[in-house]
JSON list of C-alpha atoms in Angstrom, two decimals:
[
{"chain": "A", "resi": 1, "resn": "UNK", "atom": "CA", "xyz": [33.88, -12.04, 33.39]},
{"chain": "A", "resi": 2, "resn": "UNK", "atom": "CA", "xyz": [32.91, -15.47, 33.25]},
{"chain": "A", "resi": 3, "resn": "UNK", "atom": "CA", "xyz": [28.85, -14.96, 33.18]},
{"chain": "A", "resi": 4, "resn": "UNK", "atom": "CA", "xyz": [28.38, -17.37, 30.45]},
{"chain": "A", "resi": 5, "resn": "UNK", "atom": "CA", "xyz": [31.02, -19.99, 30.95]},
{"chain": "A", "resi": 6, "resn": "UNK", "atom": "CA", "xyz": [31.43, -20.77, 34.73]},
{"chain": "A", "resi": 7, "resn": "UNK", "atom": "CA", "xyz": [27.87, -21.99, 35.13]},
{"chain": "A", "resi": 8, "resn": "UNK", "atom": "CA", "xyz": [28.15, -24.02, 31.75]},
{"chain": "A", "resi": 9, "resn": "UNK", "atom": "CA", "xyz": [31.48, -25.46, 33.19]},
{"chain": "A", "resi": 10, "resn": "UNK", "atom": "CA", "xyz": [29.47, -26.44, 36.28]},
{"chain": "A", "resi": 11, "resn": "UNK", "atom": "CA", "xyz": [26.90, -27.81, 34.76]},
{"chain": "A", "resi": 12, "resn": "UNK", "atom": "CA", "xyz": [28.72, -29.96, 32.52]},
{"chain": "A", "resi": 13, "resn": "UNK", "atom": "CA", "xyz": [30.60, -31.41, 35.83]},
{"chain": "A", "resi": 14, "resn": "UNK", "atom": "CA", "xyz": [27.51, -31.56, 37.33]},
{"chain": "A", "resi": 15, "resn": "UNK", "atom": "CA", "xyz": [26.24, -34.36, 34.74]},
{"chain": "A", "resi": 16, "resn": "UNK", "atom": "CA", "xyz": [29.66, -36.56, 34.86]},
{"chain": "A", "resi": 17, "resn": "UNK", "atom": "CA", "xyz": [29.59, -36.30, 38.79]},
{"chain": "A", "resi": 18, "resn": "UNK", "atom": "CA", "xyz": [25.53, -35.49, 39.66]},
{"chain": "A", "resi": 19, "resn": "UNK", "atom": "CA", "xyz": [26.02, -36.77, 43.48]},
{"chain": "A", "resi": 20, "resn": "UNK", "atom": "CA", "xyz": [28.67, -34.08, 43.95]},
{"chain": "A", "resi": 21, "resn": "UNK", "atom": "CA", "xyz": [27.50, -31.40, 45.76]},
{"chain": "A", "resi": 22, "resn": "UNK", "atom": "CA", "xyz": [28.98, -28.02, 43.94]},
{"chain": "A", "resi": 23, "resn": "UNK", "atom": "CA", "xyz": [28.28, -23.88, 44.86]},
{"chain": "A", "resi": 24, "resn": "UNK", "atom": "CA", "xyz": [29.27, -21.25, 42.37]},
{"chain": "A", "resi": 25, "resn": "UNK", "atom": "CA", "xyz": [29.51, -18.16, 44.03]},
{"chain": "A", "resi": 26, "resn": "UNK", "atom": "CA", "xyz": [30.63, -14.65, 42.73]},
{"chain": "A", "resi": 27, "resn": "UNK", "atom": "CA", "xyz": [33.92, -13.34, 44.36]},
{"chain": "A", "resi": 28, "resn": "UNK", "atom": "CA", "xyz": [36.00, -10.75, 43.21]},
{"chain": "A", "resi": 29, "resn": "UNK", "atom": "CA", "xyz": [39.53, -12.40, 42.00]},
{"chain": "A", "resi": 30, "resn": "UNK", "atom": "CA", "xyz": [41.58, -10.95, 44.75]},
{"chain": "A", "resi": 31, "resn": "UNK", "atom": "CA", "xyz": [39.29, -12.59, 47.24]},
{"chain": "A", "resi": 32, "resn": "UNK", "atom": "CA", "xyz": [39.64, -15.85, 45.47]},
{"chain": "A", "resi": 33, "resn": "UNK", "atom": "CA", "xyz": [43.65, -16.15, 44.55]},
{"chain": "A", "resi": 34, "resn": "UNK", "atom": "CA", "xyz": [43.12, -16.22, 48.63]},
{"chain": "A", "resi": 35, "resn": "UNK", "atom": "CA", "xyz": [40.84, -18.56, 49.07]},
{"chain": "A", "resi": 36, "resn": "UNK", "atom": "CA", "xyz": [42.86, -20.93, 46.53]},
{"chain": "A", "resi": 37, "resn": "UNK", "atom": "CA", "xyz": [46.06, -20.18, 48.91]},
{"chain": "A", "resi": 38, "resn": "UNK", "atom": "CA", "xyz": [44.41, -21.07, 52.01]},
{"chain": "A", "resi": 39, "resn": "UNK", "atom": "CA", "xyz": [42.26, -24.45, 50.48]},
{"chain": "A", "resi": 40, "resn": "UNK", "atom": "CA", "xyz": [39.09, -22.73, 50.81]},
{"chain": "A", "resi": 41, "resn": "UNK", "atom": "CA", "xyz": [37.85, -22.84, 47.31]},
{"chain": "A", "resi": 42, "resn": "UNK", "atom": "CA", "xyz": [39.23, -25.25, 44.88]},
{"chain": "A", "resi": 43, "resn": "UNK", "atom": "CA", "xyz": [38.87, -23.58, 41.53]},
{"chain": "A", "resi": 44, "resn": "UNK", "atom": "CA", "xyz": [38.32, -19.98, 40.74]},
{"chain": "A", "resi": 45, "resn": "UNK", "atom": "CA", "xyz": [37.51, -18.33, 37.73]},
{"chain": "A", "resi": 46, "resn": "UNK", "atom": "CA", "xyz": [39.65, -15.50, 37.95]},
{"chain": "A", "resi": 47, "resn": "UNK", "atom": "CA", "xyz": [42.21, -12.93, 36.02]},
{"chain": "A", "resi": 48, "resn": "UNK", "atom": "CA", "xyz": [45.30, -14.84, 34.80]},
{"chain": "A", "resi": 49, "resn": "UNK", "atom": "CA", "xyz": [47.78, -14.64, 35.33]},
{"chain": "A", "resi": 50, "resn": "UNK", "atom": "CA", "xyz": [47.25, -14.75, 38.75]},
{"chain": "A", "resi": 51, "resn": "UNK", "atom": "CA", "xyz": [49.97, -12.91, 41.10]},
{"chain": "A", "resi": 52, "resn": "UNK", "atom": "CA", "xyz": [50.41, -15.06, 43.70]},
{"chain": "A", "resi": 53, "resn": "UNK", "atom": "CA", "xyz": [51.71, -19.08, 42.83]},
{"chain": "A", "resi": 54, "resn": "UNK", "atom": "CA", "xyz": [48.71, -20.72, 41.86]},
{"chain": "A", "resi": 55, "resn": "UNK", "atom": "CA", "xyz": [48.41, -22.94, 38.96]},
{"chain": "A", "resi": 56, "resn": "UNK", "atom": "CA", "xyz": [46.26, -21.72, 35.94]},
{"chain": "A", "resi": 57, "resn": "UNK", "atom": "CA", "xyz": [44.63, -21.77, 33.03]},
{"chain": "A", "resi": 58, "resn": "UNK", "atom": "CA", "xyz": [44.17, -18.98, 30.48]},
{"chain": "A", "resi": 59, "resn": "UNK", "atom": "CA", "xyz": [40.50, -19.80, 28.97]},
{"chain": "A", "resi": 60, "resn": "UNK", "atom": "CA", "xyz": [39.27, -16.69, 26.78]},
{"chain": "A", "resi": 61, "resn": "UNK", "atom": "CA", "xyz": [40.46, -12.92, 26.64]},
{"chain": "A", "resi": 62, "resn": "UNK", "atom": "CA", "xyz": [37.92, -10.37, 27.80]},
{"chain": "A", "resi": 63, "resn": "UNK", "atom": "CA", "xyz": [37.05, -6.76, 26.37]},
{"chain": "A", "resi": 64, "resn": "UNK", "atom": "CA", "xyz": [35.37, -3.76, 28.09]},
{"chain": "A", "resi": 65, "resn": "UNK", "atom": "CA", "xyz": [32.57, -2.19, 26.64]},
{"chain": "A", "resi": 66, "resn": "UNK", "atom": "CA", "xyz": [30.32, 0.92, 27.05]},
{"chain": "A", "resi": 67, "resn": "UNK", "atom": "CA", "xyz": [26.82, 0.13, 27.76]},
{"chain": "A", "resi": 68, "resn": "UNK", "atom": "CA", "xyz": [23.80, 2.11, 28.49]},
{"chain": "A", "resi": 69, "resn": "UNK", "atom": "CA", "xyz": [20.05, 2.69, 27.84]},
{"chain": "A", "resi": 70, "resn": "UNK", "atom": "CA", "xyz": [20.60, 4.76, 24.66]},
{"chain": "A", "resi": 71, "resn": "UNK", "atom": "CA", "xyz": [21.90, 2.80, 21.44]},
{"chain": "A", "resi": 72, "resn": "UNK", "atom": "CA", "xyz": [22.16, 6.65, 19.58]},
{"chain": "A", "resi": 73, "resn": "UNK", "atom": "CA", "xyz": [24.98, 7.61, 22.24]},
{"chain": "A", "resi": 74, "resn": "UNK", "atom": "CA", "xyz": [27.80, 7.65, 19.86]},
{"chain": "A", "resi": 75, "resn": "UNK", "atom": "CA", "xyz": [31.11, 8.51, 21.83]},
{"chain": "A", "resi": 76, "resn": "UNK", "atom": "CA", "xyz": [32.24, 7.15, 24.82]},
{"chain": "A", "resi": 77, "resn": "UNK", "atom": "CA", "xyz": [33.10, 11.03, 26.33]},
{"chain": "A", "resi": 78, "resn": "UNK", "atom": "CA", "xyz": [29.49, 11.90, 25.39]},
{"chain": "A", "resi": 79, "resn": "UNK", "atom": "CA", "xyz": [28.25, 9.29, 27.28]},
{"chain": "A", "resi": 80, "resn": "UNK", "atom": "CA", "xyz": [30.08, 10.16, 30.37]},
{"chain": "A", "resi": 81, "resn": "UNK", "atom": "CA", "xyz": [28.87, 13.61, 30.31]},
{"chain": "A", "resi": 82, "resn": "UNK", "atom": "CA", "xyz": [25.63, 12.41, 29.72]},
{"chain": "A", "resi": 83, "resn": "UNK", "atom": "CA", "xyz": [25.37, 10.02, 32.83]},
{"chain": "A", "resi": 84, "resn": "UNK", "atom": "CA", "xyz": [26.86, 9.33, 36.26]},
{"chain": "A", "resi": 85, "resn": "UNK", "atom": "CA", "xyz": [29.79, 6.14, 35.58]},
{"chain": "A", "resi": 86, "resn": "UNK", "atom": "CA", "xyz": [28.34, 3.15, 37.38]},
{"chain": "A", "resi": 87, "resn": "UNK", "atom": "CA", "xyz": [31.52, 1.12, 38.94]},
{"chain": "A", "resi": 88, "resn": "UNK", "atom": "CA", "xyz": [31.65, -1.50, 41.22]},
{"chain": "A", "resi": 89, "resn": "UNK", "atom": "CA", "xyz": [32.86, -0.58, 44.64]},
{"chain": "A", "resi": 90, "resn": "UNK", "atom": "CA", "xyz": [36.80, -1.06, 45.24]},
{"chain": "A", "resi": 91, "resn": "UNK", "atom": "CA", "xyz": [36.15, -3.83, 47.77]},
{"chain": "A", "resi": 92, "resn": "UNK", "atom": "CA", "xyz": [34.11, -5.78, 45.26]},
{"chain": "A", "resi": 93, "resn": "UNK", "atom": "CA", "xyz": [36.16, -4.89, 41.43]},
{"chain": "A", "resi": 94, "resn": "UNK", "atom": "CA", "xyz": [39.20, -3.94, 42.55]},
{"chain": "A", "resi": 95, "resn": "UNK", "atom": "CA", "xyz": [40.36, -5.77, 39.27]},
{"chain": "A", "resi": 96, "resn": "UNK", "atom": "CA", "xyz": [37.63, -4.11, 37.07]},
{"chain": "A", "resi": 97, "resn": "UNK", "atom": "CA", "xyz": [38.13, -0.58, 38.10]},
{"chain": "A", "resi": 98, "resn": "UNK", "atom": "CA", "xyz": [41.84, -0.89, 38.12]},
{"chain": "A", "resi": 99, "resn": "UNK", "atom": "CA", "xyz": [40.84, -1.60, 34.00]},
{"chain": "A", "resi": 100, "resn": "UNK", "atom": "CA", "xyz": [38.42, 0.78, 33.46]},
{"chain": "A", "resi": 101, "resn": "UNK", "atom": "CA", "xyz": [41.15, 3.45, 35.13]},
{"chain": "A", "resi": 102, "resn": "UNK", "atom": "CA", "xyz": [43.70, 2.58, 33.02]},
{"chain": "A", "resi": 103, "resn": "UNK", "atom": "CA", "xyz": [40.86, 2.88, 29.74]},
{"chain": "A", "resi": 104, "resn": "UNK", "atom": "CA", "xyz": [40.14, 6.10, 30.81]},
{"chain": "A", "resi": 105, "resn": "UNK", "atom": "CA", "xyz": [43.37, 7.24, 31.40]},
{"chain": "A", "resi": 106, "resn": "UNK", "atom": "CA", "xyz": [44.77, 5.59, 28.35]},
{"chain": "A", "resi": 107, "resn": "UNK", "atom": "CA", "xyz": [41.38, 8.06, 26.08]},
{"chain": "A", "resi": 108, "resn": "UNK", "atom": "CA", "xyz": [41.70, 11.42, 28.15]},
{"chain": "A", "resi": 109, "resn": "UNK", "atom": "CA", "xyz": [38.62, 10.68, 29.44]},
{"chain": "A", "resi": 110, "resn": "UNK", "atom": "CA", "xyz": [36.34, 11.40, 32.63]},
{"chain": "A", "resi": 111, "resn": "UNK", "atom": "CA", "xyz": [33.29, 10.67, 34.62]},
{"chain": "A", "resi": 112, "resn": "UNK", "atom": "CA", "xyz": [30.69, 13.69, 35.40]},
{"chain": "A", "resi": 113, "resn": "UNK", "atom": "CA", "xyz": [30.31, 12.18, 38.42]},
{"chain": "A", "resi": 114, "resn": "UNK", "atom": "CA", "xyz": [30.48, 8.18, 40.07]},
{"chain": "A", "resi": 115, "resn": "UNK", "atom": "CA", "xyz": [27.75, 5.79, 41.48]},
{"chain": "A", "resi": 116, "resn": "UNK", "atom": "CA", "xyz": [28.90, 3.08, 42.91]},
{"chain": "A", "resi": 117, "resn": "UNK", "atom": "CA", "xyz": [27.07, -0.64, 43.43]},
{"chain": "A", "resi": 118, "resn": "UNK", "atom": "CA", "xyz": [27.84, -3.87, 44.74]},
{"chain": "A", "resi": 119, "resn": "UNK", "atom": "CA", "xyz": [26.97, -6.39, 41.74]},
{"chain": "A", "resi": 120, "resn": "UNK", "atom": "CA", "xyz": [27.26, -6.39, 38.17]},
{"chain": "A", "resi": 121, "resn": "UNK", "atom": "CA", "xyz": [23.64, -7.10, 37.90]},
{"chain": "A", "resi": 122, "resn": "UNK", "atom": "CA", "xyz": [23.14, -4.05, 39.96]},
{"chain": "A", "resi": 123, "resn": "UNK", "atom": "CA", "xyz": [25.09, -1.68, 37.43]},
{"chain": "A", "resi": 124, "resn": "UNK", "atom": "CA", "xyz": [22.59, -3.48, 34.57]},
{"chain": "A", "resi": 125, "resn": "UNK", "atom": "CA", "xyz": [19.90, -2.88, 36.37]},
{"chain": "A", "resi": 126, "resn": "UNK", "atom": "CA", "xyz": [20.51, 0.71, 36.81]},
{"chain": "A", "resi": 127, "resn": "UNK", "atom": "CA", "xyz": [21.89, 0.99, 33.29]},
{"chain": "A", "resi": 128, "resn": "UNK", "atom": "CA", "xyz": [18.42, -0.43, 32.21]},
{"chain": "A", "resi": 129, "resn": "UNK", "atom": "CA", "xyz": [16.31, 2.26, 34.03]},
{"chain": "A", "resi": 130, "resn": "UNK", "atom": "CA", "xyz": [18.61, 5.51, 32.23]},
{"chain": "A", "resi": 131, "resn": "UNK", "atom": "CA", "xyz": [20.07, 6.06, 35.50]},
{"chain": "A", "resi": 132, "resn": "UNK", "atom": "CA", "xyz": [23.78, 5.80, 34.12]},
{"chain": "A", "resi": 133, "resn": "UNK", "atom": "CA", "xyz": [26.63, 4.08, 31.73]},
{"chain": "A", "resi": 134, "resn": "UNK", "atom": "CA", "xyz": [28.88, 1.90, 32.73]},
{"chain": "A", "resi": 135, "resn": "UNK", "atom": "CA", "xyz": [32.20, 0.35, 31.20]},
{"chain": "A", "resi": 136, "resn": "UNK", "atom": "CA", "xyz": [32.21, -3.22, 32.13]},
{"chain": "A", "resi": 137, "resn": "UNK", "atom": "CA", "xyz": [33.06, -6.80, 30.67]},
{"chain": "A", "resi": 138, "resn": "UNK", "atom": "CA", "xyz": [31.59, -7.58, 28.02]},
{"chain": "A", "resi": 139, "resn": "UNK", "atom": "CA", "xyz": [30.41, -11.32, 28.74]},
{"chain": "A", "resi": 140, "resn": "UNK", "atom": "CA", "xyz": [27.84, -9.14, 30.64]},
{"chain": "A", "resi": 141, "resn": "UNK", "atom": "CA", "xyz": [25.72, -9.54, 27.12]},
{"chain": "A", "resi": 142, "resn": "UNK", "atom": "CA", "xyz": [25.18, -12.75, 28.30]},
{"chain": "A", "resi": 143, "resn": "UNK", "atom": "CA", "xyz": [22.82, -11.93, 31.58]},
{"chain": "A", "resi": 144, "resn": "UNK", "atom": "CA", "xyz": [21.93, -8.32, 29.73]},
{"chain": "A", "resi": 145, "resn": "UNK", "atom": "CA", "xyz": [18.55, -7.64, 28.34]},
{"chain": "A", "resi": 146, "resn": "UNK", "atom": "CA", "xyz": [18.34, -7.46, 24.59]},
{"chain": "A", "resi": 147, "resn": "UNK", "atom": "CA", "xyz": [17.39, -3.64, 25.15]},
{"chain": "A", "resi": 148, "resn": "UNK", "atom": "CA", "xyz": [20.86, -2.80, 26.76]},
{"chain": "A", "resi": 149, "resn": "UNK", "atom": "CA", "xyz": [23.10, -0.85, 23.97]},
{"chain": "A", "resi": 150, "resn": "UNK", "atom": "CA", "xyz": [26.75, -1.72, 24.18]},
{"chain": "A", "resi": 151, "resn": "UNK", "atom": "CA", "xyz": [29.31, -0.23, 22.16]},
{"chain": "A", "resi": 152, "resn": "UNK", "atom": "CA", "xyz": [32.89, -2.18, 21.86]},
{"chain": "A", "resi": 153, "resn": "UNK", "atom": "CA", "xyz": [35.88, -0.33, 22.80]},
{"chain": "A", "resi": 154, "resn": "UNK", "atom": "CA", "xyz": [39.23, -0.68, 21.35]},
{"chain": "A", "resi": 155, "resn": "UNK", "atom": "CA", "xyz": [42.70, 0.24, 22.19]},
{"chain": "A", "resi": 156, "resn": "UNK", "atom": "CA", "xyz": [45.33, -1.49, 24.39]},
{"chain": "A", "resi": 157, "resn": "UNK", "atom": "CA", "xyz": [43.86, -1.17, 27.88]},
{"chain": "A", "resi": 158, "resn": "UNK", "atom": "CA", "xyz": [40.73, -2.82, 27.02]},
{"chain": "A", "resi": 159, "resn": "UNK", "atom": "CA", "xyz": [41.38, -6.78, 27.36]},
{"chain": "A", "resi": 160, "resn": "UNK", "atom": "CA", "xyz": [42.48, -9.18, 29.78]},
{"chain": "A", "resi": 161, "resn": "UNK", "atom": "CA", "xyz": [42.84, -12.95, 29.73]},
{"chain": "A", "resi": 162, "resn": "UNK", "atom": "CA", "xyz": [40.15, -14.77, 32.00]},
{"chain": "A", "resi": 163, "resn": "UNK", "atom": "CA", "xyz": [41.01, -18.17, 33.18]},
{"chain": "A", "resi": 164, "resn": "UNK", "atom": "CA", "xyz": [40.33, -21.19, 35.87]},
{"chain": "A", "resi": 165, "resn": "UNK", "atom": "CA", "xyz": [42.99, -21.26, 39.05]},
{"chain": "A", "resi": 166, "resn": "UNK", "atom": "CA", "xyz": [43.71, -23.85, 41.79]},
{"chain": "A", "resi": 167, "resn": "UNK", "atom": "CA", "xyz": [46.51, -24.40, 44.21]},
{"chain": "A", "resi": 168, "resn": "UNK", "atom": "CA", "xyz": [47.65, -27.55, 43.03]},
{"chain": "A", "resi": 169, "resn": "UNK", "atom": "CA", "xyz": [49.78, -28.41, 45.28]},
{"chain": "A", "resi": 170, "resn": "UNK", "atom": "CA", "xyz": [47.19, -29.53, 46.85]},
{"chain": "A", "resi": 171, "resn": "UNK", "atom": "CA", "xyz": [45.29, -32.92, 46.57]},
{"chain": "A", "resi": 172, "resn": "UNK", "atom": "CA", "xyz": [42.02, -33.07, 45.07]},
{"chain": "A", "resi": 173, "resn": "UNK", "atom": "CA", "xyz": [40.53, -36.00, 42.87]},
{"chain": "A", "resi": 174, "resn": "UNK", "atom": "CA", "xyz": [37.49, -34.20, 42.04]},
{"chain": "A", "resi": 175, "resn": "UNK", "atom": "CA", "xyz": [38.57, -30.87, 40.83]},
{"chain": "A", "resi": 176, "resn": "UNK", "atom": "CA", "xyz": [41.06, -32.42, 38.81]},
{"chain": "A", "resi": 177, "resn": "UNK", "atom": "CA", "xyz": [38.14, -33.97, 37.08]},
{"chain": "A", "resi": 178, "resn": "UNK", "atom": "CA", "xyz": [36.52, -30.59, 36.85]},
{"chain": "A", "resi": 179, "resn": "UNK", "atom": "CA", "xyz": [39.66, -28.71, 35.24]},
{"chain": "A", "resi": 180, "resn": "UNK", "atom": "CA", "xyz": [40.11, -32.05, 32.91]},
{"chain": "A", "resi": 181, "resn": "UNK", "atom": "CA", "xyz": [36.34, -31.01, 31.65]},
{"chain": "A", "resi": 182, "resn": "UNK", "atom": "CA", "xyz": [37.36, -27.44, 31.37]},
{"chain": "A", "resi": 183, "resn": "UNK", "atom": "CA", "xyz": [40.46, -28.39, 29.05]},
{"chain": "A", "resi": 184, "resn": "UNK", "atom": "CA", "xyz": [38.32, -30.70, 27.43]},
{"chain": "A", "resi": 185, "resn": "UNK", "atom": "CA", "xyz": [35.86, -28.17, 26.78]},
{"chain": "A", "resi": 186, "resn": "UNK", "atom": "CA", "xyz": [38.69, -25.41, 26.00]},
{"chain": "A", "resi": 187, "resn": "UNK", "atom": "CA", "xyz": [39.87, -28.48, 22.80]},
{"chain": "A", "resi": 188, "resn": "UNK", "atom": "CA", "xyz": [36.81, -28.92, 21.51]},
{"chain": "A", "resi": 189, "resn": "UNK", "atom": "CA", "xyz": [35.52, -25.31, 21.19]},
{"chain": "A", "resi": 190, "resn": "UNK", "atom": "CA", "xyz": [38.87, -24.35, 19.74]},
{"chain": "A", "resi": 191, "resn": "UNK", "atom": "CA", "xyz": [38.10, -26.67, 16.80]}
]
């Protein structure tokens, strides 16, 4: 959920501290919160909040929305009878599909049938060639072609608060620094 922000967060760090050497790497949330626990990542951009003790900090809410190769589509349903659903596999959005369940459920609705993929870019991808819809976040318009048609969804199952985590009990100088930027940047785009 973080397609726009994480690598802006890293690149502003990245200019304060260039002789810091610093990966950003996609991970699904669960795989993260246990990284963080076990002081092999320092910061995650994950779900908050998070359900195991970490500290955090809640940074924007994020929305589902329907996308797919056909702006006319005009119902969700319709487009689900229409295509195959394109989900990320369990192992890889356990987080996302556990939201997209609870939309469905939530609306009556269901898939004609399932593909399944291993990246986000992967589900655009096939999105873009008509081979299926998919429900996903919708900070995906950020890496999306202009072509993609997304249609917002509303009701009470369709947001979740996106934040930054860290195990702060735990020592470390420099990703203090980099979740001082984040706040910093959280201020200044609230104004």
């Amino acid at each position: 959920s973080s397609f726009y922000l994480a690598p802006q967060c890293l690149a502003e760090f990245r200019q304060r501290f260039p002789g810091v050497e610093v990966s950003l790497t996609d991970l699904p949330s669960a795989q993260q919160y246990a990284q963080l626990q076990n002081n092999e990542l320092q910061v995650g951009f994950v779900r908050v909040p998070p359900p195991v003790p970490l500290d955090y900090l809640p940074l924007f809410t994020e929305r589902l929305v329907l996308v797919s190769s056909d702006a006319s589509s005009v119902s969700v349903a319709g487009c689900l009878k229409k295509w195959p659903l394109l989900r990320l596999r369990t192992e890889r959005g356990r987080g996302l599909n556990t939201q997209i369940d609870r939309y469905m459920q939530d609306n009556g609705l269901m898939a004609s049938a399932t593909q399944l993929a291993e990246d986000i870019h992967t589900i655009v991808a096939l999105v873009m060639a008509g081979t299926g819809a998919a429900l996903l976040p919708e900070s995906v318009m950020h890496i999306a072609p202009p072509a993609l048609a997304m249609m917002p969804l509303t009701g009470a199952s369709v947001s979740w608060q996106v934040g930054i985590a860290w195990d702060g009990r735990t020592e470390d100088r420099l990703r203090d620094h980099f979740i001082a930027g984040v706040k910093t940047r959280q201020r200044v785009s609230a104004r």
